[in-house]
Short mmCIF file of C-alpha atoms in Angstrom, two decimals:
data_model
loop_
_atom_site.label_atom_id
_atom_site.label_comp_id
_atom_site.label_asym_id
_atom_site.label_seq_id
_atom_site.Cartn_x
_atom_site.Cartn_y
_atom_site.Cartn_z
CA GLY A 7 45.04 3.14 73.02
CA ALA A 8 46.23 -0.37 71.85
CA VAL A 9 48.16 0.87 68.80
CA VAL A 10 50.62 -1.40 67.04
CA SER A 11 52.94 0.03 64.36
CA GLN A 12 54.84 -1.74 61.78
CA HIS A 13 57.83 -0.44 59.71
CA PRO A 14 58.31 -0.40 56.66
CA SER A 15 54.69 -0.43 55.40
CA TRP A 16 56.16 -1.81 52.15
CA VAL A 17 59.45 -2.99 50.77
CA ILE A 18 60.77 -4.15 47.52
CA CYS A 19 63.85 -6.05 47.35
CA LYS A 20 66.16 -8.28 45.04
CA SER A 21 66.11 -12.01 45.38
CA GLY A 22 68.76 -13.13 47.77
CA THR A 23 68.67 -10.12 50.11
CA SER A 24 67.34 -10.01 53.72
CA VAL A 25 64.60 -7.77 54.81
CA LYS A 26 63.80 -6.71 58.46
CA ILE A 27 60.38 -5.77 59.72
CA GLU A 28 59.76 -4.08 62.86
CA CYS A 29 56.51 -4.33 65.05
CA ARG A 30 56.13 -1.92 68.18
CA SER A 31 53.37 -1.62 70.50
CA LEU A 32 53.12 2.10 71.00
CA ASP A 33 51.13 2.76 74.20
CA PHE A 34 51.30 -0.73 75.94
CA GLN A 35 53.74 -3.27 76.80
CA ALA A 36 53.32 -6.68 74.88
CA THR A 37 54.09 -9.87 76.65
CA THR A 38 53.48 -11.58 73.41
CA MET A 39 53.66 -10.71 69.72
CA PHE A 40 52.44 -12.81 66.87
CA TRP A 41 53.69 -12.70 63.19
CA TYR A 42 51.33 -13.74 60.27
CA ARG A 43 51.51 -13.89 56.60
CA GLN A 44 48.61 -13.47 54.05
CA PHE A 45 48.79 -14.10 50.45
CA PRO A 46 46.17 -12.30 48.14
CA LYS A 47 42.52 -13.47 48.76
CA GLN A 48 43.65 -16.06 51.40
CA SER A 49 43.27 -16.19 54.94
CA LEU A 50 45.78 -15.20 57.76
CA MET A 51 48.36 -17.80 58.53
CA LEU A 52 50.24 -17.57 61.98
CA MET A 53 53.89 -17.90 61.34
CA ALA A 54 55.28 -17.55 64.92
CA THR A 55 54.67 -16.50 68.51
CA SER A 56 57.11 -14.24 70.12
CA ASN A 57 57.61 -13.89 73.71
CA GLU A 58 59.82 -11.04 75.15
CA GLY A 59 63.23 -12.41 76.06
CA SER A 60 62.62 -15.90 74.82
CA LYS A 61 62.93 -17.91 71.54
CA ALA A 62 59.92 -17.65 69.26
CA THR A 63 57.67 -20.59 68.75
CA TYR A 64 57.16 -21.35 65.07
CA GLU A 65 54.24 -23.00 63.48
CA GLN A 66 54.66 -26.23 61.53
CA GLY A 67 56.09 -25.64 58.08
CA VAL A 68 57.60 -22.25 58.93
CA GLU A 69 61.30 -22.31 58.78
CA LYS A 70 62.86 -20.77 61.75
CA ASP A 71 66.31 -20.17 60.10
CA LYS A 72 64.61 -18.17 57.17
CA PHE A 73 62.29 -16.13 59.29
CA LEU A 74 64.21 -14.93 62.27
CA ILE A 75 62.31 -13.35 65.10
CA ASN A 76 63.69 -11.25 67.83
CA HIS A 77 61.70 -9.80 70.72
CA ALA A 78 64.15 -7.86 72.60
CA SER A 79 61.77 -5.59 74.64
CA LEU A 80 58.10 -5.49 75.67
CA THR A 81 57.39 -3.15 72.89
CA LEU A 82 59.50 -4.36 69.93
CA SER A 83 59.52 -7.54 68.00
CA THR A 84 61.42 -7.92 64.60
CA LEU A 85 60.85 -10.42 61.75
CA THR A 86 63.84 -10.90 59.47
CA VAL A 87 63.09 -12.60 56.05
CA THR A 88 66.65 -13.90 55.22
CA SER A 89 67.73 -14.68 51.61
CA ALA A 90 64.35 -13.72 50.25
CA HIS A 91 62.90 -15.13 47.21
CA PRO A 92 59.88 -14.20 45.07
CA GLU A 93 57.70 -16.91 46.86
CA ASP A 94 58.35 -14.86 50.05
CA SER A 95 56.28 -12.00 48.58
CA SER A 96 53.33 -11.62 50.83
CA PHE A 97 51.65 -9.18 53.38
CA TYR A 98 53.29 -9.76 56.88
CA ILE A 99 51.22 -8.58 59.81
CA CYS A 100 52.10 -8.62 63.39
CA SER A 101 50.03 -8.46 66.36
CA ALA A 102 50.67 -7.85 69.92
CA ARG A 103 48.87 -8.86 73.20
CA ASP A 104 48.45 -6.26 76.01
CA ARG A 105 50.29 -7.21 79.20
CA ALA A 106 48.17 -5.07 81.44
CA PHE A 107 45.06 -6.98 80.61
CA SER A 108 44.27 -10.69 81.49
CA THR A 109 42.65 -11.15 78.21
CA ASP A 110 43.55 -12.66 74.78
CA THR A 111 42.87 -9.65 72.75
CA GLN A 112 45.25 -9.27 69.89
CA TYR A 113 45.77 -5.83 68.29
CA PHE A 114 47.11 -5.86 64.78
CA GLY A 115 49.62 -3.70 63.05
CA PRO A 116 49.12 -2.07 59.70
CA GLY A 117 51.15 -4.77 57.88
CA THR A 118 54.12 -4.79 55.74
CA ARG A 119 53.90 -5.57 51.99
CA LEU A 120 56.84 -7.31 50.93
CA THR A 121 57.71 -7.81 47.07
CA VAL A 122 60.78 -9.94 46.10
CA LEU A 123 61.97 -9.35 42.67
CA GLN B 25 42.72 -29.62 66.17
CA LYS B 26 40.79 -26.50 67.04
CA GLU B 27 38.75 -25.19 64.09
CA VAL B 28 36.71 -22.11 63.67
CA GLU B 29 34.16 -22.14 60.74
CA GLN B 30 32.71 -19.28 58.84
CA ASN B 31 30.70 -19.11 55.63
CA SER B 32 33.13 -17.50 53.12
CA GLY B 33 30.19 -15.51 51.33
CA PRO B 34 29.90 -13.21 49.83
CA LEU B 35 27.08 -12.07 51.97
CA SER B 36 25.19 -9.33 50.36
CA VAL B 37 22.75 -7.10 51.99
CA PRO B 38 21.03 -3.98 51.00
CA GLU B 39 22.13 -0.64 52.64
CA GLY B 40 20.07 -0.24 55.73
CA ALA B 41 19.41 -3.88 56.29
CA ILE B 42 20.79 -6.12 59.20
CA ALA B 43 23.85 -8.19 58.32
CA SER B 44 24.15 -11.44 60.15
CA LEU B 45 27.52 -13.15 60.26
CA ASN B 46 27.89 -16.61 61.93
CA CYS B 47 30.81 -18.60 63.41
CA THR B 48 31.02 -22.04 64.88
CA TYR B 49 34.13 -23.41 66.89
CA SER B 50 35.27 -26.74 67.77
CA ASP B 51 36.87 -26.38 71.10
CA ARG B 52 34.37 -26.44 73.95
CA GLY B 53 37.03 -24.86 76.26
CA SER B 54 37.10 -21.76 74.43
CA GLN B 55 36.87 -18.74 76.64
CA SER B 56 37.22 -15.59 74.49
CA PHE B 57 35.53 -14.63 71.13
CA PHE B 58 36.67 -11.85 68.98
CA TRP B 59 35.19 -10.19 65.79
CA TYR B 60 37.69 -8.40 63.39
CA ARG B 61 37.01 -6.51 60.30
CA GLN B 62 39.56 -6.61 57.43
CA TYR B 63 39.32 -4.25 54.45
CA SER B 64 40.97 -5.49 51.15
CA GLY B 65 44.71 -4.97 51.46
CA LYS B 66 44.70 -3.80 54.96
CA SER B 67 45.36 -5.55 58.33
CA PRO B 68 42.54 -6.77 60.65
CA GLU B 69 40.80 -4.45 62.97
CA LEU B 70 39.16 -5.40 66.14
CA ILE B 71 35.45 -4.80 66.43
CA MET B 72 34.28 -6.38 69.46
CA PHE B 73 35.10 -9.24 71.97
CA ILE B 74 32.74 -11.35 74.03
CA TYR B 75 33.36 -13.71 76.83
CA SER B 76 29.79 -14.51 78.40
CA ASN B 77 26.82 -16.15 76.92
CA GLY B 78 24.19 -13.70 75.68
CA ASP B 79 24.43 -10.46 73.70
CA LYS B 80 26.95 -7.56 73.88
CA GLU B 81 25.97 -4.36 71.99
CA ASP B 82 28.49 -1.66 70.76
CA GLY B 83 26.81 0.87 68.53
CA ARG B 84 25.52 -0.73 65.29
CA PHE B 85 27.34 -4.04 66.32
CA THR B 86 25.89 -6.72 68.40
CA ALA B 87 27.91 -9.93 69.20
CA GLN B 88 25.97 -13.12 70.46
CA LEU B 89 27.47 -16.00 72.11
CA ASN B 90 26.03 -19.30 72.82
CA LYS B 91 28.72 -21.69 74.33
CA ALA B 92 26.31 -24.53 74.56
CA SER B 93 25.97 -24.45 70.72
CA GLN B 94 29.44 -23.39 70.32
CA TYR B 95 28.16 -20.63 68.21
CA VAL B 96 29.09 -16.89 68.08
CA SER B 97 27.53 -14.10 65.59
CA LEU B 98 27.91 -10.76 64.76
CA LEU B 99 24.87 -8.56 63.84
CA ILE B 100 25.48 -5.18 62.05
CA ARG B 101 22.41 -2.86 61.90
CA ASP B 102 21.77 -0.27 59.50
CA SER B 103 24.34 -1.62 57.29
CA GLN B 104 26.42 0.83 55.23
CA PRO B 105 28.44 0.38 52.18
CA SER B 106 31.56 1.24 54.39
CA ASP B 107 30.89 -1.93 56.13
CA SER B 108 31.80 -3.96 53.04
CA ALA B 109 34.93 -6.04 54.19
CA THR B 110 35.81 -9.37 55.33
CA TYR B 111 34.72 -10.29 58.80
CA LEU B 112 37.03 -12.51 60.81
CA CYS B 113 35.79 -14.52 63.87
CA ALA B 114 38.48 -15.60 66.34
CA VAL B 115 38.57 -17.92 69.38
CA SER B 116 40.95 -18.15 72.23
CA SER B 117 41.24 -20.98 74.71
CA GLY B 118 43.68 -19.31 77.09
CA ASN B 119 47.28 -18.18 76.73
CA THR B 120 47.46 -19.33 73.24
CA PRO B 121 47.37 -17.57 69.90
CA LEU B 122 43.73 -16.75 68.55
CA VAL B 123 42.41 -19.23 66.17
CA PHE B 124 40.91 -17.51 63.16
CA GLY B 125 38.18 -18.49 60.80
CA LYS B 126 38.60 -17.96 57.02
CA GLY B 127 36.34 -14.89 57.16
CA THR B 128 33.03 -14.04 55.57
CA ARG B 129 32.92 -11.47 52.85
CA LEU B 130 30.13 -8.93 53.45
CA SER B 131 28.95 -6.80 50.42
CA VAL B 132 26.56 -3.87 51.32
CA ILE B 133 24.78 -2.73 48.36
CA ALA B 134 23.75 0.85 47.99
#
């Protein structure tokens, strides 16, 4: 149980294009999903918290117009990197919190490696 | 600001030994405590969670919590080379995102 998937697992795109990353909870309903970014040899950085049916809450310094988050259902959240640039190249990881349990356990997806040329 | 502190390591232990990973946190109101393992290039994987003071054992892993000292640890018995990874301590104070430490890199030497 508690499986989270991400798609795609890796993507290479040209500078200026937009990239959409999907995060799905496969066997549970997620009240809340989280988006993280991790640069090589650095720690996880929380970008935003996404609640189903409401606007995402972005961490300080994260541009909400550049990183569009949509949480349309209890099993799907998407992150769109708009007008991507080489400095956006990173490992993007989502996590989800299980609605059925009154715990704060977050289950992580496998991550999406984005390379912007 | 809520903080979670871990030694960055690397912590090197010989195969078969006990690895001891430590974590301290600043928010005395923290309620839930988690250990994740992250292999290089992969996403974090949940190992254990603990809510109550004392020890919680799961196979070769034991989590220890001391809320008075604001301290949580992870012991790995009979360490294997496959345990070599970065171990992340995470803390929650309720319906908020987990606060992660920067992680301790563990190296188990065969």
